[in-house]
Short mmCIF file of N, CA and C in Angstrom, two decimals:
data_model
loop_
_atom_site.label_atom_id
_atom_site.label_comp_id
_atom_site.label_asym_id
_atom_site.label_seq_id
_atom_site.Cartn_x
_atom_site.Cartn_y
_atom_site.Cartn_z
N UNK A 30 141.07 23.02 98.30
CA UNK A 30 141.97 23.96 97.70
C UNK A 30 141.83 25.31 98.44
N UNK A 31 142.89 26.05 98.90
CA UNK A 31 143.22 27.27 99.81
C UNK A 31 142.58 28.91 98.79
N UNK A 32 142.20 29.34 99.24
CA UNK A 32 141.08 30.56 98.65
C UNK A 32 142.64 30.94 97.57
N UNK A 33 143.80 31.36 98.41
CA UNK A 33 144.98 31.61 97.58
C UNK A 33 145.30 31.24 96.29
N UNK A 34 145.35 29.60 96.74
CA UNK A 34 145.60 28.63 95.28
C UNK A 34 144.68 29.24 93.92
N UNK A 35 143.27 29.27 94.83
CA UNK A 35 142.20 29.36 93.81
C UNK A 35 142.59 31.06 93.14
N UNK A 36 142.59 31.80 93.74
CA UNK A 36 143.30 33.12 93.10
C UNK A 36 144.47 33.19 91.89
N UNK A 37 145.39 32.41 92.30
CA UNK A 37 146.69 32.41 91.84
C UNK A 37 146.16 31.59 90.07
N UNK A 38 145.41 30.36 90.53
CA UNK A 38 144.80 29.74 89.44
C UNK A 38 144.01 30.69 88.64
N UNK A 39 142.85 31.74 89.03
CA UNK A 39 142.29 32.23 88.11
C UNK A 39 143.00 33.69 87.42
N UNK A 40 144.39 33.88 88.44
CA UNK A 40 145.53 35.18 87.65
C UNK A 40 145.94 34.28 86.30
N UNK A 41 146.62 32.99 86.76
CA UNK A 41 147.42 32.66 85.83
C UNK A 41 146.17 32.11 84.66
N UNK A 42 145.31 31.23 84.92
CA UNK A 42 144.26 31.50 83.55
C UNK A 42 144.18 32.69 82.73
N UNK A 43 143.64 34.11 83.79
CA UNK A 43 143.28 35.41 82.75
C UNK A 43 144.73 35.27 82.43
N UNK A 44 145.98 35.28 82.79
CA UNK A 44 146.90 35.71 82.43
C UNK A 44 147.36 35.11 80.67
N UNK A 45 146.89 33.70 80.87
CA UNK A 45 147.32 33.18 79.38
C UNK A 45 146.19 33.14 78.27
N UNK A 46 145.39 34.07 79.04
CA UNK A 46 144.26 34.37 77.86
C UNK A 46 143.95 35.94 78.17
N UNK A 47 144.66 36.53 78.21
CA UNK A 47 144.81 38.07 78.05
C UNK A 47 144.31 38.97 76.88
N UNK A 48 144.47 38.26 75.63
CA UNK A 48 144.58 38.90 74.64
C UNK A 48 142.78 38.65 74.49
N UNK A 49 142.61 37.73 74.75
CA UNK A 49 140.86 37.80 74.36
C UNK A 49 140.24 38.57 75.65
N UNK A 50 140.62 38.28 76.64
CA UNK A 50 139.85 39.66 78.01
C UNK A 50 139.83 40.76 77.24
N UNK A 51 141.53 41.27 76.76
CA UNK A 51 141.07 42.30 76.61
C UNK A 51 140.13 42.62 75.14
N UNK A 52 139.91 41.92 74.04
CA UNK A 52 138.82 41.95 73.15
C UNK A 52 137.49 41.60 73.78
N UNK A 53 137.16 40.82 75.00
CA UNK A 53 136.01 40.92 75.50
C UNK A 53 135.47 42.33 76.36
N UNK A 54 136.32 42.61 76.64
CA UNK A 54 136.14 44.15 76.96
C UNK A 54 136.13 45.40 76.12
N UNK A 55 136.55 45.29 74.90
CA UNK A 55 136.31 45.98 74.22
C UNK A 55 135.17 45.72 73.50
N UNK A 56 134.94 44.66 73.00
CA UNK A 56 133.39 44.11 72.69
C UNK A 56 132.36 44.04 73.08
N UNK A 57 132.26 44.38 74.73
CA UNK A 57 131.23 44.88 75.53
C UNK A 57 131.11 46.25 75.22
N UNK A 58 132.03 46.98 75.41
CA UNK A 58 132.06 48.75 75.19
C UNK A 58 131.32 48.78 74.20
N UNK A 59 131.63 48.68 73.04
CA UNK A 59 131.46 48.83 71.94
C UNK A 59 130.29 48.34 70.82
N UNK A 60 129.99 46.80 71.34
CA UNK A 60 128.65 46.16 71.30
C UNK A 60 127.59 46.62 71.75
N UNK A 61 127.88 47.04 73.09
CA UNK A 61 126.83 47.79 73.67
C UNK A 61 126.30 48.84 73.09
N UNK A 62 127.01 49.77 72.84
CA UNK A 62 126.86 50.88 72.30
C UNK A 62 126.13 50.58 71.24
N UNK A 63 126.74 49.70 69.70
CA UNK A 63 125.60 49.41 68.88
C UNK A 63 124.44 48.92 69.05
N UNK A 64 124.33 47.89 69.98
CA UNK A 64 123.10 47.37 70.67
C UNK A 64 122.33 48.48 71.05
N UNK A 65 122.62 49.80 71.74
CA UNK A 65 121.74 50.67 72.71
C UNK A 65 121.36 51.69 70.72
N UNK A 66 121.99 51.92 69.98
CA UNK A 66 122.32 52.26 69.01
C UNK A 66 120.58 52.04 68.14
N UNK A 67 121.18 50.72 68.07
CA UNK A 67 119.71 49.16 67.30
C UNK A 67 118.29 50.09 67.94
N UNK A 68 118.52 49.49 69.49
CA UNK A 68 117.31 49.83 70.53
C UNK A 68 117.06 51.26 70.84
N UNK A 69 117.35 52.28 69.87
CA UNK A 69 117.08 53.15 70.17
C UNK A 69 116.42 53.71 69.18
N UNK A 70 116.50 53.05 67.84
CA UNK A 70 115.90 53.17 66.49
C UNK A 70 114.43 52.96 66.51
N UNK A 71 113.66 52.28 67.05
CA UNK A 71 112.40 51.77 67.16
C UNK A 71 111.74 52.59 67.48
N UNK A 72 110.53 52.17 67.67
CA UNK A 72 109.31 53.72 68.57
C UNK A 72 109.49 54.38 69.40
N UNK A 73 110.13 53.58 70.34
CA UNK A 73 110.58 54.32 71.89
C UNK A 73 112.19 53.72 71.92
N UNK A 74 112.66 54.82 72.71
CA UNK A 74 114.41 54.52 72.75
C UNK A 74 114.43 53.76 73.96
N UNK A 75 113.22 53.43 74.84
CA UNK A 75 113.09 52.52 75.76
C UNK A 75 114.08 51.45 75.69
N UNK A 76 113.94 50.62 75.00
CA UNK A 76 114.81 49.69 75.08
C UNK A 76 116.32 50.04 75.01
N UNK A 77 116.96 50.76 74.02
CA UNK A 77 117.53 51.43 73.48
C UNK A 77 118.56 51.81 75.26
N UNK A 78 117.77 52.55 76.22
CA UNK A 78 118.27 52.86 77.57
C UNK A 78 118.28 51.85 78.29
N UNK A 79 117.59 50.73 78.24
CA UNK A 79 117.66 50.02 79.01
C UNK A 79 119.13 49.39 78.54
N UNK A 80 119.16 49.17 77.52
CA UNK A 80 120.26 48.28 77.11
C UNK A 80 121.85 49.23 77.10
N UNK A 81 121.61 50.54 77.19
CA UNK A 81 122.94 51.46 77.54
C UNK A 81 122.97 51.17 79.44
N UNK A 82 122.30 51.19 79.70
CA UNK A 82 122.30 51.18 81.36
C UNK A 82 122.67 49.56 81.98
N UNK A 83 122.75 49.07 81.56
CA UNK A 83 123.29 47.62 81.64
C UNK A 83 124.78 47.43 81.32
N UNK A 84 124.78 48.39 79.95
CA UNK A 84 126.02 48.18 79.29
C UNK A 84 127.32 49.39 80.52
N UNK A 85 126.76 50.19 80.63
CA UNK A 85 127.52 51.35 81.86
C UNK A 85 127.83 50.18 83.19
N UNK A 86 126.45 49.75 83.31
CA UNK A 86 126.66 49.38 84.96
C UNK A 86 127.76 47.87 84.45
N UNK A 87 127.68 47.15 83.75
CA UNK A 87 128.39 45.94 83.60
C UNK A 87 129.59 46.32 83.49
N UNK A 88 130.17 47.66 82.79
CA UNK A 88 131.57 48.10 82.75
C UNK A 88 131.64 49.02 83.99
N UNK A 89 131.15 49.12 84.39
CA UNK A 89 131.51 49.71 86.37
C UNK A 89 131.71 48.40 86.85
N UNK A 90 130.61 47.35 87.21
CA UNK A 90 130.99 46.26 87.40
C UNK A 90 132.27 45.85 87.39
N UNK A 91 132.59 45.73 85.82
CA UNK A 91 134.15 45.20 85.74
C UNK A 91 135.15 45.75 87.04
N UNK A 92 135.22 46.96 86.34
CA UNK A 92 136.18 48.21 86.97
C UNK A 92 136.71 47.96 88.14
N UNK A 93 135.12 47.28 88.94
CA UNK A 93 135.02 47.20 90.72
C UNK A 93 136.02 46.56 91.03
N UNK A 94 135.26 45.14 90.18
CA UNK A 94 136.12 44.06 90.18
C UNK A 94 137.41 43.99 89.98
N UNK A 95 137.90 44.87 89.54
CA UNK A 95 139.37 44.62 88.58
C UNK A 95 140.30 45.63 89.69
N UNK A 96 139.84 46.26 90.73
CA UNK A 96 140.60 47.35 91.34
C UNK A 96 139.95 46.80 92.91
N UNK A 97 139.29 45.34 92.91
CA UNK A 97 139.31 44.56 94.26
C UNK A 97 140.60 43.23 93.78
N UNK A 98 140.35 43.09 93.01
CA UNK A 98 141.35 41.96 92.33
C UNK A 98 142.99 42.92 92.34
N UNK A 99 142.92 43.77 92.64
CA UNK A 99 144.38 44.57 92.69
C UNK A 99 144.27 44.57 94.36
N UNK A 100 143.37 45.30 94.68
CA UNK A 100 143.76 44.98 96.30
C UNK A 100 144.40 43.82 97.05
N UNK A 101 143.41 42.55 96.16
CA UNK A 101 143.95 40.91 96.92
C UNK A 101 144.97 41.06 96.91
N UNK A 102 145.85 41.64 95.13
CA UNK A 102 146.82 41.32 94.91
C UNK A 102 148.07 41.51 95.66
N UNK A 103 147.38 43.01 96.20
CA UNK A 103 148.36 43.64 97.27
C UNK A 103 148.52 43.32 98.34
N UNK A 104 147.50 42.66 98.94
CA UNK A 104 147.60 42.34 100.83
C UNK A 104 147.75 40.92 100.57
N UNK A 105 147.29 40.07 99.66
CA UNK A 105 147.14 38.66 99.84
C UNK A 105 148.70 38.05 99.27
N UNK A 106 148.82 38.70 98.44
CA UNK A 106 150.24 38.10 97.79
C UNK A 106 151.08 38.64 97.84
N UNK A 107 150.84 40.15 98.30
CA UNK A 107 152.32 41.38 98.57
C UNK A 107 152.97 41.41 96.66
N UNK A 108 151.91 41.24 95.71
CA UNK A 108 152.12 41.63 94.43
C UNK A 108 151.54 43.44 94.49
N UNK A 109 152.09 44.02 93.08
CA UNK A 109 151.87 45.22 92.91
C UNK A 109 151.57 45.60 91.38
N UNK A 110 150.84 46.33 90.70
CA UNK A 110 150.56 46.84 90.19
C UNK A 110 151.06 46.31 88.76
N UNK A 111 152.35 46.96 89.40
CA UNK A 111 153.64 46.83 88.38
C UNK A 111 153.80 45.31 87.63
N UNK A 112 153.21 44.31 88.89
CA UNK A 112 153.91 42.78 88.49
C UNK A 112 152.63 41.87 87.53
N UNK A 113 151.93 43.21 86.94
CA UNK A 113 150.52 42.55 86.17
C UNK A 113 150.76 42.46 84.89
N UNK A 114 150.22 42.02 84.36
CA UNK A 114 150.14 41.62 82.76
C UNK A 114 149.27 42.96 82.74
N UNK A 115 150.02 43.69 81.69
CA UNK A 115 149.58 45.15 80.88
C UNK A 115 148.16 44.92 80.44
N UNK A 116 147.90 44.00 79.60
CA UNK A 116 147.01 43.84 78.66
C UNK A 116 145.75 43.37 80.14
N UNK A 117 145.91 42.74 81.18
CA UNK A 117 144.94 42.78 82.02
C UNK A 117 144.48 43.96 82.94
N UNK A 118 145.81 44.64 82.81
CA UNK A 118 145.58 46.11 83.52
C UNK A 118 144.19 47.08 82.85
N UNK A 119 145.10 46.96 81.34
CA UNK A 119 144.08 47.73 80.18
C UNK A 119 142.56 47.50 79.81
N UNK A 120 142.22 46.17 80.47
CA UNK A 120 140.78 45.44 79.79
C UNK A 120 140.07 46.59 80.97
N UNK A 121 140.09 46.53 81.74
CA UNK A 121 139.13 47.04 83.02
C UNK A 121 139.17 48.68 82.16
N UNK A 122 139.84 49.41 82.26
CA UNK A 122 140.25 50.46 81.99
C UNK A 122 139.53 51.09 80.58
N UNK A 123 139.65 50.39 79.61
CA UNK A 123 139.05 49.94 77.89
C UNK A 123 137.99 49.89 77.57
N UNK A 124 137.63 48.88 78.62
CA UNK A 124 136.09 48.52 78.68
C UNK A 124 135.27 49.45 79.12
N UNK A 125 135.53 50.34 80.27
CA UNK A 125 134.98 51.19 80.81
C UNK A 125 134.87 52.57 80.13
N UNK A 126 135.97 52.72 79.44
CA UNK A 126 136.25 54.31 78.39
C UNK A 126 135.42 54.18 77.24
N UNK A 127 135.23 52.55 76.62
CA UNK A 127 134.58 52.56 75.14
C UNK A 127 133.14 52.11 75.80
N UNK A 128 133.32 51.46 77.04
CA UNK A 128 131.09 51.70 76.87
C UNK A 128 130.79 53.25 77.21
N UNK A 129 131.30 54.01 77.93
CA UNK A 129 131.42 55.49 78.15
C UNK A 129 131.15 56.37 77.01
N UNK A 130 132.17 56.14 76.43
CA UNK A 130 132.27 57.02 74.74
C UNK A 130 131.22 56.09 74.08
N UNK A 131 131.24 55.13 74.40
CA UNK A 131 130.35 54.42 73.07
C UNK A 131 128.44 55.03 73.48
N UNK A 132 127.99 54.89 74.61
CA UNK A 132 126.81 55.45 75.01
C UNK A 132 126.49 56.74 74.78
N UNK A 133 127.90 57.53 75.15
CA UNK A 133 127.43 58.80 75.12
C UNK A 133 127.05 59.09 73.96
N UNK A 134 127.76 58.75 72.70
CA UNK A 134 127.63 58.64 71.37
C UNK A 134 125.90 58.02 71.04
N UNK A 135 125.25 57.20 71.32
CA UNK A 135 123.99 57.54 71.40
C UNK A 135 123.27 57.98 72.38
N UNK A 136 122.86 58.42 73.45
CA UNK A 136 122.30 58.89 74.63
C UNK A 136 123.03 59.97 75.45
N UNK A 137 122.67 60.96 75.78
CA UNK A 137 123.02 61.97 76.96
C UNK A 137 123.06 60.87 78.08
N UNK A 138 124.81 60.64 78.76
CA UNK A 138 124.75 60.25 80.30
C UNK A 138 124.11 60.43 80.97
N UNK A 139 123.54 62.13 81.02
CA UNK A 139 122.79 62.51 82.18
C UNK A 139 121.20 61.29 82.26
N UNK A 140 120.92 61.33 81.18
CA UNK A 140 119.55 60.85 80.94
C UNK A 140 119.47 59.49 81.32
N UNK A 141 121.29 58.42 81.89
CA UNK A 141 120.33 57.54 81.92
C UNK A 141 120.32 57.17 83.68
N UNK A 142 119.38 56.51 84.01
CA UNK A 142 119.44 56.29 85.42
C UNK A 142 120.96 55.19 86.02
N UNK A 143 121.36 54.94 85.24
CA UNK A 143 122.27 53.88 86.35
C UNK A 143 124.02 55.05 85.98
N UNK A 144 123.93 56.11 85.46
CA UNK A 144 124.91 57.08 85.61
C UNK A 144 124.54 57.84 86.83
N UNK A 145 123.13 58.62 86.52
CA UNK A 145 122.89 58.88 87.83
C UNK A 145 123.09 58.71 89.49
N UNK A 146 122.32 57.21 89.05
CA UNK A 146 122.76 56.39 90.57
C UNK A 146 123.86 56.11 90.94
N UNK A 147 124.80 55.87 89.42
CA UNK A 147 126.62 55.78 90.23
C UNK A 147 127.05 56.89 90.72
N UNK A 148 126.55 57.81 89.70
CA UNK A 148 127.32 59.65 90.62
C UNK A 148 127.30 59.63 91.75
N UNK A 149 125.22 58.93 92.07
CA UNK A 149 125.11 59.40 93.68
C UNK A 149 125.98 58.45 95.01
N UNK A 150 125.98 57.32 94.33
CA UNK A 150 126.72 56.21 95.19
C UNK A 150 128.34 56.99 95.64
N UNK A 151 128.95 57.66 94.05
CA UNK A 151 129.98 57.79 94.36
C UNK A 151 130.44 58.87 95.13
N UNK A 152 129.66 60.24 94.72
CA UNK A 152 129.38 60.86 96.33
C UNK A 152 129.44 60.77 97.49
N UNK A 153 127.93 59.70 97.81
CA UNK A 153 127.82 59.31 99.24
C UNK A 153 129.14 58.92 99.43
N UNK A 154 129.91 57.69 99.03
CA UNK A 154 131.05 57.07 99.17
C UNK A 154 131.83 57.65 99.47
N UNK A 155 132.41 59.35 99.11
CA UNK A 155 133.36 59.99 99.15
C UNK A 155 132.95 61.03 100.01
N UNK A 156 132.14 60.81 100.57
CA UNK A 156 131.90 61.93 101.78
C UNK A 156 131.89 61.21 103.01
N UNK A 157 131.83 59.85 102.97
CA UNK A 157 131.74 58.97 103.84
C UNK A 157 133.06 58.56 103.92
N UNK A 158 134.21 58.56 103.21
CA UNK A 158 135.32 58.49 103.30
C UNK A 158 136.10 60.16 103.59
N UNK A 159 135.93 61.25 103.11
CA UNK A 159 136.24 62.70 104.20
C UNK A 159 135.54 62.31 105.46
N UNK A 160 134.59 61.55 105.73
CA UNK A 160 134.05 61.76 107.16
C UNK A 160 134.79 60.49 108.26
N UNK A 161 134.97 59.56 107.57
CA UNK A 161 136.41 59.08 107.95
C UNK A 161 137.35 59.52 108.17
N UNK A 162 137.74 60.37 107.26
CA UNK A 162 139.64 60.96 107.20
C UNK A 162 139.41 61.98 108.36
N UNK A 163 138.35 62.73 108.56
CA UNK A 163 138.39 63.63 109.63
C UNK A 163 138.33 63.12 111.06
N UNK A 164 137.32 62.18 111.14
CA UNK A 164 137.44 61.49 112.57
C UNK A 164 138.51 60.85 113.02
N UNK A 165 139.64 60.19 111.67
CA UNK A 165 140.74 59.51 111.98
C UNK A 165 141.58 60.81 112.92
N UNK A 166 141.05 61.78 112.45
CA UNK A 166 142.76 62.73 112.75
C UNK A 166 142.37 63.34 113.92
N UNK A 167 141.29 63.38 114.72
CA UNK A 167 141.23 63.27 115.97
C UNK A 167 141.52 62.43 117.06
N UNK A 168 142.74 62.70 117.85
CA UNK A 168 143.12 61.55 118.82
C UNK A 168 143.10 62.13 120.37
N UNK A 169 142.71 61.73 121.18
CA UNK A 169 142.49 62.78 122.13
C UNK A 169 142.05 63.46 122.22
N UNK A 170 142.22 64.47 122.77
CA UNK A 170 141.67 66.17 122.83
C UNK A 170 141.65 66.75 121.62
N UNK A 171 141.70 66.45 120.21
CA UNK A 171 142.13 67.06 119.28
C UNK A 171 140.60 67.45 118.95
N UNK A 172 139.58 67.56 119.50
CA UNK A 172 138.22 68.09 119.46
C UNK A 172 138.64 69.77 119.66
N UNK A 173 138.95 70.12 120.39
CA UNK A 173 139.63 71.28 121.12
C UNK A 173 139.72 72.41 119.78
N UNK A 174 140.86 71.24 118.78
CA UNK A 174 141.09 72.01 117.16
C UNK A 174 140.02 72.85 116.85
N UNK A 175 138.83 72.38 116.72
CA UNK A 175 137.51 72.52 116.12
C UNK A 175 136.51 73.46 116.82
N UNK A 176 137.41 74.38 118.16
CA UNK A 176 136.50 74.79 118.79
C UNK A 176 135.87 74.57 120.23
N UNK A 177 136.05 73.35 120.25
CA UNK A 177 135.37 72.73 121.70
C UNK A 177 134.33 71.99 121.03
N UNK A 178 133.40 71.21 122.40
CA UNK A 178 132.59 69.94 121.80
C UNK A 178 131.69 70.00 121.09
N UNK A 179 131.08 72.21 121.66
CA UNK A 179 129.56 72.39 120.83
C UNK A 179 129.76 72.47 119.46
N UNK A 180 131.37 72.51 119.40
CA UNK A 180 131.37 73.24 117.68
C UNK A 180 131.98 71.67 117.05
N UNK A 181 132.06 71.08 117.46
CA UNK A 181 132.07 69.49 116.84
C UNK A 181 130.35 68.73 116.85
N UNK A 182 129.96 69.19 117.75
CA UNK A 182 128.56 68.54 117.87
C UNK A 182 128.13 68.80 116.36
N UNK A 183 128.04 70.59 116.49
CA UNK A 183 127.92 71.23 115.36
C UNK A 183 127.76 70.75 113.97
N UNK A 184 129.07 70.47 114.10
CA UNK A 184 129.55 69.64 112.49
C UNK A 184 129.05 68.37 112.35
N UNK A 185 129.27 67.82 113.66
CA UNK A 185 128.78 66.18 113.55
C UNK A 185 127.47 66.48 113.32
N UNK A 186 126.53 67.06 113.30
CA UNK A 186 124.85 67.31 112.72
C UNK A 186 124.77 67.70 111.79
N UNK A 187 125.63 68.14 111.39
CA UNK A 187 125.13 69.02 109.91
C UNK A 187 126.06 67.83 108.98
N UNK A 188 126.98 67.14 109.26
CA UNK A 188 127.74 65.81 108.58
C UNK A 188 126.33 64.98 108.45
N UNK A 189 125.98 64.63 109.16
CA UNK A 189 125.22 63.77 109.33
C UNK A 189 123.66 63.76 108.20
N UNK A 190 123.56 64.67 108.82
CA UNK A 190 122.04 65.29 107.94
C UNK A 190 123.13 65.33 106.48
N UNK A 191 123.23 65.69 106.04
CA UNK A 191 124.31 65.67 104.30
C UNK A 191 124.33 64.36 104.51
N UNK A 192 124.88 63.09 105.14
CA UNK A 192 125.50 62.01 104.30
C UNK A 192 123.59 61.20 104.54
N UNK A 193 122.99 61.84 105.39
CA UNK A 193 121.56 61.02 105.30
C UNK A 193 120.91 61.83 104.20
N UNK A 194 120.97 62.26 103.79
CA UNK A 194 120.75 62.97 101.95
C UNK A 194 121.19 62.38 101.33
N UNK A 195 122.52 62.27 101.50
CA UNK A 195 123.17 61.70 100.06
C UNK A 195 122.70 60.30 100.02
N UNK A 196 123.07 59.79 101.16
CA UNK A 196 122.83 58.22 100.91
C UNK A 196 121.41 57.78 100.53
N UNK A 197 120.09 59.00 101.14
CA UNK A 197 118.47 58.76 100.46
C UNK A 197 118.55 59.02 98.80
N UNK A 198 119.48 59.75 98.35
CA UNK A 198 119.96 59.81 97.01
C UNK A 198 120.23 58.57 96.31
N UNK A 199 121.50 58.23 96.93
CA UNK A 199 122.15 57.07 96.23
C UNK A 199 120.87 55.87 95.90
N UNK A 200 120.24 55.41 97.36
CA UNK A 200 119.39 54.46 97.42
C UNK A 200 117.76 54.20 96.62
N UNK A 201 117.65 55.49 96.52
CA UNK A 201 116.95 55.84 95.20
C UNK A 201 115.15 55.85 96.35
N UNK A 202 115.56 56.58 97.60
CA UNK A 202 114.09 56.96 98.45
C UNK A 202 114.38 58.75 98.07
N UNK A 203 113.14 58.96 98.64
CA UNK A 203 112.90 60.66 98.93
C UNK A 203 113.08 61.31 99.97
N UNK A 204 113.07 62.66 100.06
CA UNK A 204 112.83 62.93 102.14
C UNK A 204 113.60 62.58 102.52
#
């Protein structure tokens, strides 16, 4: 069976079971939250974080997933956005807002580590994508823009040193 087929098969499955995705996504948000809620009642809220930080990263998870599953949709099938079942649009989206609200509601975000580590990922990610968009728009001589080569060198070192920070950030080393 062609990777396609197998795609098209698991759209049209979520598609005729939509209405429970999207209650399984809301039941993660929201479960979680009571779960981190439960585990936070005891001696130590230890558990309590562990079980909000699972519940965050599993609804990022989704999210990933659900906005790579739009990409296929776009290059592999030349589908769009538009041609989705609403209610599958909304689960990714749902899921992610009510474990959000639902955590914050017991725990400060800041406090837990896998918010942290997404901030830093998403950072690195987005500086690594400006550091893309800038190199794209040089074609030729367009170094010249910037000064000449010392004053690109320039930048290219001080780019560099920042995204080797950020990314010792994201990865969770020091130094």
């Amino acid at each position: 069976m062609p990777l396609r087929e197998i795609f098209a098969t698991l759209y049209l499955w979520a598609d005729a079971h939509a209405v429970a995705i999207l209650m399984a996504a809301l039941a993660w948000g929201l479960g979680g939250a009571l779960l981190a809620r439960i585990g936070k009642a005891g001696q130590s809220d230890r558990d309590g974080r562990a079980i909000a930080s699972v519940v965050i990263g599993g609804a990022v998870l989704v999210f990933v997933m659900a906005v790579m599953a739009f990409a296929v949709a776009q290059v592999g099938f030349n589908k769009g956005v538009l041609d989705a079942n609403v209610l599958l649009l909304a689960a990714p989206l749902l899921c992610l807002l009510a474990s959000v609200v639902g955590i914050h509601w017991v725990f400060p975000l800041s406090e837990l580590a896998t918010v942290r580590t997404l901030r830093d990922v998403a950072v690195f990610i987005i500086a690594c994508a400006a550091g893309l968009w800038l190199l794209s728009k040089f074609r030729g001589w367009g170094v010249v823009f910037l000064g000449g080569l010392g004053g690109i060198v320039v930048i290219g070192v001080m780019a560099a040193a920042l995204l080797r920070v950020l990314y010792r950030r994201a990865v969770g080393r020091s130094g």
